Amino acid sequence: DTAVSQTPKYLVTQMGNDKSIKCEQNLGHDTMYWYKQDSKKFLKIMFSYNNKELIINETVPNRFSPKSPDKAHLNLHINSLELGDSAVYFCASSQDLGANTEAFFGQGTRLTVV
Amino acid sequence: AQSVAQPEDQVNVAEGNPLTVKCTYSVSGNPYLFWYVQYPNRGLQFLLKYITGDNLVKGSYGFEAEFNKSQTSFHLKKPSALVSDSALYFCAVRDDGNGGFKTIFGAGTRLFVKA
């Protein structure tokens, strides 16, 4: 069983469209994240949720809206997609917010905006 | 503020030779340090972490890392590299000071192991 799974794996869409990426973890973790990896492989936190509560919102445009229906799921909805949104988006989870806990990552969603 | 530096974009090593991937950090409190590996078209995988205690930390796939507080470094090492170790390696840091709940990742170092 995949610990952190996100769908879809690839997403190609036109500018201005709205799209969603889904993420589920079966590890029983309390904390989930969204990261963005750009073309230079630089990885940056976007959002963090702990037990469905938003903890980190890292100066992300409000076109990006995370939703956590329960602590096992953290979905990412993106409105009015722009060319600059093209990147690989990773969902991750960790046991809790503790600084000593490692993260488990999904396989990533490669978003291409044309 | 937290920061992580990986000074080398790329490290090349011959199979069977020892490898080192460098990482230095800056935190306001006590550091919690991590190494992750990313294979092509995959998510990051956790390798090892330093929390406290012994400065030499052993992790997955024969990797180890040495925490050096005076040099604020956490270099990743392996005694004998394999071609299959070729991947992108990320150092990451969290702290218990003013870093909040964020993990800061370095820019990544690409490791090439030649047969």
PDB file of C-alpha atoms in Angstrom:
ATOM      1  CA  ASP A   1       0.000   0.000   0.000  1.00  0.00           C
ATOM      2  CA  THR A   2       1.235   3.465  -0.892  1.00  0.00           C
ATOM      3  CA  ALA A   3       1.732   5.519   2.262  1.00  0.00           C
ATOM      4  CA  VAL A   4       1.118   8.947   0.727  1.00  0.00           C
ATOM      5  CA  SER A   5      -0.730   8.935  -2.556  1.00  0.00           C
ATOM      6  CA  GLN A   6      -1.621  11.886  -4.704  1.00  0.00           C
ATOM      7  CA  THR A   7      -3.619  12.121  -7.889  1.00  0.00           C
ATOM      8  CA  PRO A   8      -3.253  12.842 -10.678  1.00  0.00           C
ATOM      9  CA  LYS A   9       0.407  12.171 -11.396  1.00  0.00           C
ATOM     10  CA  TYR A  10       0.372  14.414 -14.452  1.00  0.00           C
ATOM     11  CA  LEU A  11      -1.859  17.389 -15.159  1.00  0.00           C
ATOM     12  CA  VAL A  12      -1.758  19.451 -18.333  1.00  0.00           C
ATOM     13  CA  THR A  13      -4.182  22.344 -18.531  1.00  0.00           C
ATOM     14  CA  GLN A  14      -4.715  25.716 -20.117  1.00  0.00           C
ATOM     15  CA  MET A  15      -4.206  29.077 -18.473  1.00  0.00           C
ATOM     16  CA  GLY A  16      -7.227  30.316 -16.623  1.00  0.00           C
ATOM     17  CA  ASN A  17      -8.573  26.873 -15.773  1.00  0.00           C
ATOM     18  CA  ASP A  18      -9.284  25.602 -12.267  1.00  0.00           C
ATOM     19  CA  LYS A  19      -7.835  22.272 -11.161  1.00  0.00           C
ATOM     20  CA  SER A  20      -7.513  20.143  -8.048  1.00  0.00           C
ATOM     21  CA  ILE A  21      -4.902  17.729  -6.766  1.00  0.00           C
ATOM     22  CA  LYS A  22      -5.895  15.140  -4.199  1.00  0.00           C
ATOM     23  CA  CYS A  23      -3.735  13.655  -1.461  1.00  0.00           C
ATOM     24  CA  GLU A  24      -4.342  10.848   0.991  1.00  0.00           C
ATOM     25  CA  GLN A  25      -2.115   9.283   3.621  1.00  0.00           C
ATOM     26  CA  ASN A  26      -2.721   5.941   5.326  1.00  0.00           C
ATOM     27  CA  LEU A  27      -0.008   6.331   7.961  1.00  0.00           C
ATOM     28  CA  GLY A  28      -2.256   7.699  10.681  1.00  0.00           C
ATOM     29  CA  HIS A  29      -0.265  10.926  10.741  1.00  0.00           C
ATOM     30  CA  ASP A  30      -1.634  14.140  12.216  1.00  0.00           C
ATOM     31  CA  THR A  31       0.201  16.578   9.941  1.00  0.00           C
ATOM     32  CA  MET A  32       0.098  17.040   6.191  1.00  0.00           C
ATOM     33  CA  TYR A  33       1.868  19.418   3.814  1.00  0.00           C
ATOM     34  CA  TRP A  34       1.936  20.738   0.293  1.00  0.00           C
ATOM     35  CA  TYR A  35       5.296  21.571  -1.262  1.00  0.00           C
ATOM     36  CA  LYS A  36       6.126  23.103  -4.619  1.00  0.00           C
ATOM     37  CA  GLN A  37       9.253  22.030  -6.505  1.00  0.00           C
ATOM     38  CA  ASP A  38      10.268  24.338  -9.307  1.00  0.00           C
ATOM     39  CA  SER A  39      12.207  23.566 -12.465  1.00  0.00           C
ATOM     40  CA  LYS A  40      15.503  23.995 -10.616  1.00  0.00           C
ATOM     41  CA  LYS A  41      14.377  21.391  -8.077  1.00  0.00           C
ATOM     42  CA  PHE A  42      14.089  23.959  -5.315  1.00  0.00           C
ATOM     43  CA  LEU A  43      11.549  22.759  -2.743  1.00  0.00           C
ATOM     44  CA  LYS A  44       9.344  25.171  -0.843  1.00  0.00           C
ATOM     45  CA  ILE A  45       6.591  24.666   1.708  1.00  0.00           C
ATOM     46  CA  MET A  46       3.184  26.007   0.694  1.00  0.00           C
ATOM     47  CA  PHE A  47       0.797  24.817   3.376  1.00  0.00           C
ATOM     48  CA  SER A  48       0.766  22.711   6.493  1.00  0.00           C
ATOM     49  CA  TYR A  49      -2.249  21.269   8.271  1.00  0.00           C
ATOM     50  CA  ASN A  50      -2.376  19.576  11.640  1.00  0.00           C
ATOM     51  CA  ASN A  51      -5.523  17.624  12.489  1.00  0.00           C
ATOM     52  CA  LYS A  52      -7.405  19.535   9.776  1.00  0.00           C
ATOM     53  CA  GLU A  53      -6.262  22.905  11.123  1.00  0.00           C
ATOM     54  CA  LEU A  54      -4.177  25.254   8.946  1.00  0.00           C
ATOM     55  CA  ILE A  55      -0.792  25.831  10.560  1.00  0.00           C
ATOM     56  CA  ILE A  56       1.375  27.266   7.785  1.00  0.00           C
ATOM     57  CA  ASN A  57       0.287  29.391   4.837  1.00  0.00           C
ATOM     58  CA  GLU A  58       3.505  30.442   3.241  1.00  0.00           C
ATOM     59  CA  THR A  59       2.682  33.594   1.232  1.00  0.00           C
ATOM     60  CA  VAL A  60       0.974  31.593  -1.438  1.00  0.00           C
ATOM     61  CA  PRO A  61      -1.417  33.423  -3.808  1.00  0.00           C
ATOM     62  CA  ASN A  62      -4.993  33.046  -2.697  1.00  0.00           C
ATOM     63  CA  ARG A  63      -5.701  31.280  -5.980  1.00  0.00           C
ATOM     64  CA  PHE A  64      -4.351  28.268  -4.104  1.00  0.00           C
ATOM     65  CA  SER A  65      -6.794  26.876  -1.570  1.00  0.00           C
ATOM     66  CA  PRO A  66      -6.057  23.778   0.475  1.00  0.00           C
ATOM     67  CA  LYS A  67      -8.859  21.740   1.981  1.00  0.00           C
ATOM     68  CA  SER A  68      -8.568  19.064   4.621  1.00  0.00           C
ATOM     69  CA  PRO A  69     -11.832  17.155   5.064  1.00  0.00           C
ATOM     70  CA  ASP A  70     -10.163  14.875   7.615  1.00  0.00           C
ATOM     71  CA  LYS A  71      -6.650  14.391   8.860  1.00  0.00           C
ATOM     72  CA  ALA A  72      -5.920  11.700   6.266  1.00  0.00           C
ATOM     73  CA  HIS A  73      -6.671  13.965   3.316  1.00  0.00           C
ATOM     74  CA  LEU A  74      -5.294  17.282   2.120  1.00  0.00           C
ATOM     75  CA  ASN A  75      -6.422  18.469  -1.284  1.00  0.00           C
ATOM     76  CA  LEU A  76      -5.145  21.455  -3.220  1.00  0.00           C
ATOM     77  CA  HIS A  77      -7.411  23.504  -5.455  1.00  0.00           C
ATOM     78  CA  ILE A  78      -5.930  26.046  -7.818  1.00  0.00           C
ATOM     79  CA  ASN A  79      -8.048  28.731  -9.497  1.00  0.00           C
ATOM     80  CA  SER A  80      -7.216  30.708 -12.615  1.00  0.00           C
ATOM     81  CA  LEU A  81      -4.053  28.791 -13.396  1.00  0.00           C
ATOM     82  CA  GLU A  82      -1.067  30.776 -14.642  1.00  0.00           C
ATOM     83  CA  LEU A  83       2.019  29.717 -16.604  1.00  0.00           C
ATOM     84  CA  GLY A  84       4.155  30.267 -13.503  1.00  0.00           C
ATOM     85  CA  ASP A  85       2.179  27.630 -11.631  1.00  0.00           C
ATOM     86  CA  SER A  86       3.864  24.950 -13.721  1.00  0.00           C
ATOM     87  CA  ALA A  87       5.857  22.832 -11.271  1.00  0.00           C
ATOM     88  CA  VAL A  88       5.816  19.550  -9.426  1.00  0.00           C
ATOM     89  CA  TYR A  89       3.586  19.607  -6.358  1.00  0.00           C
ATOM     90  CA  PHE A  90       4.323  17.215  -3.539  1.00  0.00           C
ATOM     91  CA  CYS A  91       2.058  16.189  -0.745  1.00  0.00           C
ATOM     92  CA  ALA A  92       3.716  14.948   2.443  1.00  0.00           C
ATOM     93  CA  SER A  93       2.785  13.874   5.935  1.00  0.00           C
ATOM     94  CA  SER A  94       4.495  13.540   9.290  1.00  0.00           C
ATOM     95  CA  GLN A  95       3.490  11.980  12.561  1.00  0.00           C
ATOM     96  CA  ASP A  96       2.925  15.352  14.181  1.00  0.00           C
ATOM     97  CA  LEU A  97       4.265  18.910  14.260  1.00  0.00           C
ATOM     98  CA  GLY A  98       7.288  17.940  16.318  1.00  0.00           C
ATOM     99  CA  ALA A  99      10.573  19.268  15.010  1.00  0.00           C
ATOM    100  CA  ASN A 100      12.108  15.807  15.227  1.00  0.00           C
ATOM    101  CA  THR A 101       9.626  14.104  12.899  1.00  0.00           C
ATOM    102  CA  GLU A 102      10.521  13.237   9.335  1.00  0.00           C
ATOM    103  CA  ALA A 103       8.180  13.672   6.408  1.00  0.00           C
ATOM    104  CA  PHE A 104       6.836  11.046   4.030  1.00  0.00           C
ATOM    105  CA  PHE A 105       6.290  12.299   0.495  1.00  0.00           C
ATOM    106  CA  GLY A 106       3.918  11.353  -2.265  1.00  0.00           C
ATOM    107  CA  GLN A 107       5.115  10.725  -5.805  1.00  0.00           C
ATOM    108  CA  GLY A 108       4.317  14.221  -6.932  1.00  0.00           C
ATOM    109  CA  THR A 109       1.953  15.824  -9.432  1.00  0.00           C
ATOM    110  CA  ARG A 110       3.594  17.405 -12.441  1.00  0.00           C
ATOM    111  CA  LEU A 111       1.434  20.378 -13.394  1.00  0.00           C
ATOM    112  CA  THR A 112       1.975  21.941 -16.789  1.00  0.00           C
ATOM    113  CA  VAL A 113       0.045  25.078 -17.652  1.00  0.00           C
ATOM    114  CA  VAL A 114      -0.035  25.921 -21.368  1.00  0.00           C
TER     115      VAL A 114
ATOM    116  CA  ALA B   1      15.927  32.573  10.782  1.00  0.00           C
ATOM    117  CA  GLN B   2      16.558  29.045   9.624  1.00  0.00           C
ATOM    118  CA  SER B   3      18.675  28.377   6.562  1.00  0.00           C
ATOM    119  CA  VAL B   4      20.402  25.468   4.890  1.00  0.00           C
ATOM    120  CA  ALA B   5      23.243  25.568   2.400  1.00  0.00           C
ATOM    121  CA  GLN B   6      24.379  22.799   0.117  1.00  0.00           C
ATOM    122  CA  PRO B   7      27.463  24.338  -1.481  1.00  0.00           C
ATOM    123  CA  GLU B   8      27.816  21.802  -4.292  1.00  0.00           C
ATOM    124  CA  ASP B   9      25.315  21.573  -7.124  1.00  0.00           C
ATOM    125  CA  GLN B  10      26.824  18.285  -8.183  1.00  0.00           C
ATOM    126  CA  VAL B  11      29.159  15.651  -6.790  1.00  0.00           C
ATOM    127  CA  ASN B  12      30.850  13.082  -9.001  1.00  0.00           C
ATOM    128  CA  VAL B  13      32.382   9.923  -7.565  1.00  0.00           C
ATOM    129  CA  ALA B  14      33.520   6.579  -8.912  1.00  0.00           C
ATOM    130  CA  GLU B  15      31.730   3.446  -7.812  1.00  0.00           C
ATOM    131  CA  GLY B  16      33.399   1.914  -4.774  1.00  0.00           C
ATOM    132  CA  ASN B  17      34.884   5.214  -3.620  1.00  0.00           C
ATOM    133  CA  PRO B  18      33.691   7.063  -0.535  1.00  0.00           C
ATOM    134  CA  LEU B  19      31.281   9.934  -1.067  1.00  0.00           C
ATOM    135  CA  THR B  20      30.497  13.094   0.858  1.00  0.00           C
ATOM    136  CA  VAL B  21      27.629  15.501   0.236  1.00  0.00           C
ATOM    137  CA  LYS B  22      28.013  18.710   2.196  1.00  0.00           C
ATOM    138  CA  CYS B  23      25.442  20.631   4.216  1.00  0.00           C
ATOM    139  CA  THR B  24      25.693  23.587   6.572  1.00  0.00           C
ATOM    140  CA  TYR B  25      22.856  25.127   8.513  1.00  0.00           C
ATOM    141  CA  SER B  26      21.793  28.081  10.609  1.00  0.00           C
ATOM    142  CA  VAL B  27      19.071  27.989  13.267  1.00  0.00           C
ATOM    143  CA  SER B  28      18.107  30.058  16.272  1.00  0.00           C
ATOM    144  CA  GLY B  29      17.456  27.123  18.590  1.00  0.00           C
ATOM    145  CA  ASN B  30      18.569  23.522  18.716  1.00  0.00           C
ATOM    146  CA  PRO B  31      18.841  22.006  15.240  1.00  0.00           C
ATOM    147  CA  TYR B  32      16.985  18.984  13.960  1.00  0.00           C
ATOM    148  CA  LEU B  33      18.670  17.872  10.755  1.00  0.00           C
ATOM    149  CA  PHE B  34      17.500  15.569   8.005  1.00  0.00           C
ATOM    150  CA  TRP B  35      18.699  14.084   4.755  1.00  0.00           C
ATOM    151  CA  TYR B  36      16.318  13.063   1.987  1.00  0.00           C
ATOM    152  CA  VAL B  37      16.968  11.479  -1.406  1.00  0.00           C
ATOM    153  CA  GLN B  38      14.962  12.015  -4.585  1.00  0.00           C
ATOM    154  CA  TYR B  39      15.181   9.605  -7.500  1.00  0.00           C
ATOM    155  CA  PRO B  40      13.956  10.748 -10.947  1.00  0.00           C
ATOM    156  CA  ASN B  41      10.205  11.296 -11.120  1.00  0.00           C
ATOM    157  CA  ARG B  42       9.765  10.278  -7.501  1.00  0.00           C
ATOM    158  CA  GLY B  43       8.994  11.966  -4.225  1.00  0.00           C
ATOM    159  CA  LEU B  44      11.595  12.566  -1.543  1.00  0.00           C
ATOM    160  CA  GLN B  45      12.537   9.632   0.659  1.00  0.00           C
ATOM    161  CA  PHE B  46      13.801  10.043   4.202  1.00  0.00           C
ATOM    162  CA  LEU B  47      17.371   8.795   4.743  1.00  0.00           C
ATOM    163  CA  LEU B  48      18.355   9.791   8.262  1.00  0.00           C
ATOM    164  CA  LYS B  49      18.053  12.454  10.929  1.00  0.00           C
ATOM    165  CA  TYR B  50      19.967  13.992  13.798  1.00  0.00           C
ATOM    166  CA  ILE B  51      17.967  14.866  16.887  1.00  0.00           C
ATOM    167  CA  THR B  52      20.369  14.595  19.787  1.00  0.00           C
ATOM    168  CA  GLY B  53      23.067  12.327  21.151  1.00  0.00           C
ATOM    169  CA  ASP B  54      25.734  10.631  19.069  1.00  0.00           C
ATOM    170  CA  ASN B  55      27.110  12.948  16.403  1.00  0.00           C
ATOM    171  CA  LEU B  56      27.368  10.108  13.874  1.00  0.00           C
ATOM    172  CA  VAL B  57      23.968   9.090  12.610  1.00  0.00           C
ATOM    173  CA  LYS B  58      23.394   5.964  10.541  1.00  0.00           C
ATOM    174  CA  GLY B  59      20.551   5.714   8.068  1.00  0.00           C
ATOM    175  CA  SER B  60      19.133   3.813   5.134  1.00  0.00           C
ATOM    176  CA  TYR B  61      21.123   2.240   2.277  1.00  0.00           C
ATOM    177  CA  GLY B  62      24.438   2.448   4.150  1.00  0.00           C
ATOM    178  CA  PHE B  63      24.413   6.239   4.432  1.00  0.00           C
ATOM    179  CA  GLU B  64      25.555   8.076   7.523  1.00  0.00           C
ATOM    180  CA  ALA B  65      25.919  11.704   8.491  1.00  0.00           C
ATOM    181  CA  GLU B  66      28.105  13.531  10.961  1.00  0.00           C
ATOM    182  CA  PHE B  67      26.740  16.387  13.025  1.00  0.00           C
ATOM    183  CA  ASN B  68      29.340  19.024  13.838  1.00  0.00           C
ATOM    184  CA  LYS B  69      27.982  21.741  16.093  1.00  0.00           C
ATOM    185  CA  SER B  70      31.036  24.005  15.980  1.00  0.00           C
ATOM    186  CA  GLN B  71      31.070  24.005  12.179  1.00  0.00           C
ATOM    187  CA  THR B  72      27.248  23.947  11.934  1.00  0.00           C
ATOM    188  CA  SER B  73      27.534  21.125   9.433  1.00  0.00           C
ATOM    189  CA  PHE B  74      25.749  17.876   8.754  1.00  0.00           C
ATOM    190  CA  HIS B  75      27.577  16.179   5.892  1.00  0.00           C
ATOM    191  CA  LEU B  76      26.190  13.008   4.330  1.00  0.00           C
ATOM    192  CA  LYS B  77      28.654  10.185   3.800  1.00  0.00           C
ATOM    193  CA  LYS B  78      28.908   6.678   2.482  1.00  0.00           C
ATOM    194  CA  PRO B  79      32.063   4.535   2.615  1.00  0.00           C
ATOM    195  CA  SER B  80      31.556   2.910  -0.797  1.00  0.00           C
ATOM    196  CA  ALA B  81      29.330   4.466  -3.456  1.00  0.00           C
ATOM    197  CA  LEU B  82      27.054   2.474  -5.749  1.00  0.00           C
ATOM    198  CA  VAL B  83      25.835   3.478  -9.197  1.00  0.00           C
ATOM    199  CA  SER B  84      22.318   3.171  -7.792  1.00  0.00           C
ATOM    200  CA  ASP B  85      23.097   5.960  -5.306  1.00  0.00           C
ATOM    201  CA  SER B  86      22.950   8.442  -8.180  1.00  0.00           C
ATOM    202  CA  ALA B  87      20.117  10.804  -7.266  1.00  0.00           C
ATOM    203  CA  LEU B  88      19.304  14.245  -5.890  1.00  0.00           C
ATOM    204  CA  TYR B  89      20.034  14.702  -2.196  1.00  0.00           C
ATOM    205  CA  PHE B  90      18.412  17.291   0.045  1.00  0.00           C
ATOM    206  CA  CYS B  91      19.538  18.447   3.457  1.00  0.00           C
ATOM    207  CA  ALA B  92      16.784  19.920   5.664  1.00  0.00           C
ATOM    208  CA  VAL B  93      16.573  21.627   9.037  1.00  0.00           C
ATOM    209  CA  ARG B  94      14.002  22.405  11.678  1.00  0.00           C
ATOM    210  CA  ASP B  95      14.597  24.020  15.043  1.00  0.00           C
ATOM    211  CA  ASP B  96      12.934  24.367  18.411  1.00  0.00           C
ATOM    212  CA  GLY B  97      13.586  28.099  18.537  1.00  0.00           C
ATOM    213  CA  ASN B  98      11.767  30.596  16.410  1.00  0.00           C
ATOM    214  CA  GLY B  99      11.538  28.426  13.311  1.00  0.00           C
ATOM    215  CA  GLY B 100       7.948  27.567  13.914  1.00  0.00           C
ATOM    216  CA  PHE B 101       6.796  24.368  12.327  1.00  0.00           C
ATOM    217  CA  LYS B 102       8.630  24.761   9.047  1.00  0.00           C
ATOM    218  CA  THR B 103      11.176  22.467   7.495  1.00  0.00           C
ATOM    219  CA  ILE B 104      13.666  24.354   5.377  1.00  0.00           C
ATOM    220  CA  PHE B 105      15.252  22.404   2.528  1.00  0.00           C
ATOM    221  CA  GLY B 106      18.574  23.058   0.880  1.00  0.00           C
ATOM    222  CA  ALA B 107      18.783  23.539  -2.865  1.00  0.00           C
ATOM    223  CA  GLY B 108      19.799  19.932  -3.410  1.00  0.00           C
ATOM    224  CA  THR B 109      23.006  18.249  -4.570  1.00  0.00           C
ATOM    225  CA  ARG B 110      22.998  15.935  -7.539  1.00  0.00           C
ATOM    226  CA  LEU B 111      25.177  12.869  -6.997  1.00  0.00           C
ATOM    227  CA  PHE B 112      26.581  11.019  -9.998  1.00  0.00           C
ATOM    228  CA  VAL B 113      28.276   7.699  -9.355  1.00  0.00           C
ATOM    229  CA  LYS B 114      30.192   6.332 -12.341  1.00  0.00           C
ATOM    230  CA  ALA B 115      30.720   2.650 -12.893  1.00  0.00           C
TER     231      ALA B 115
END
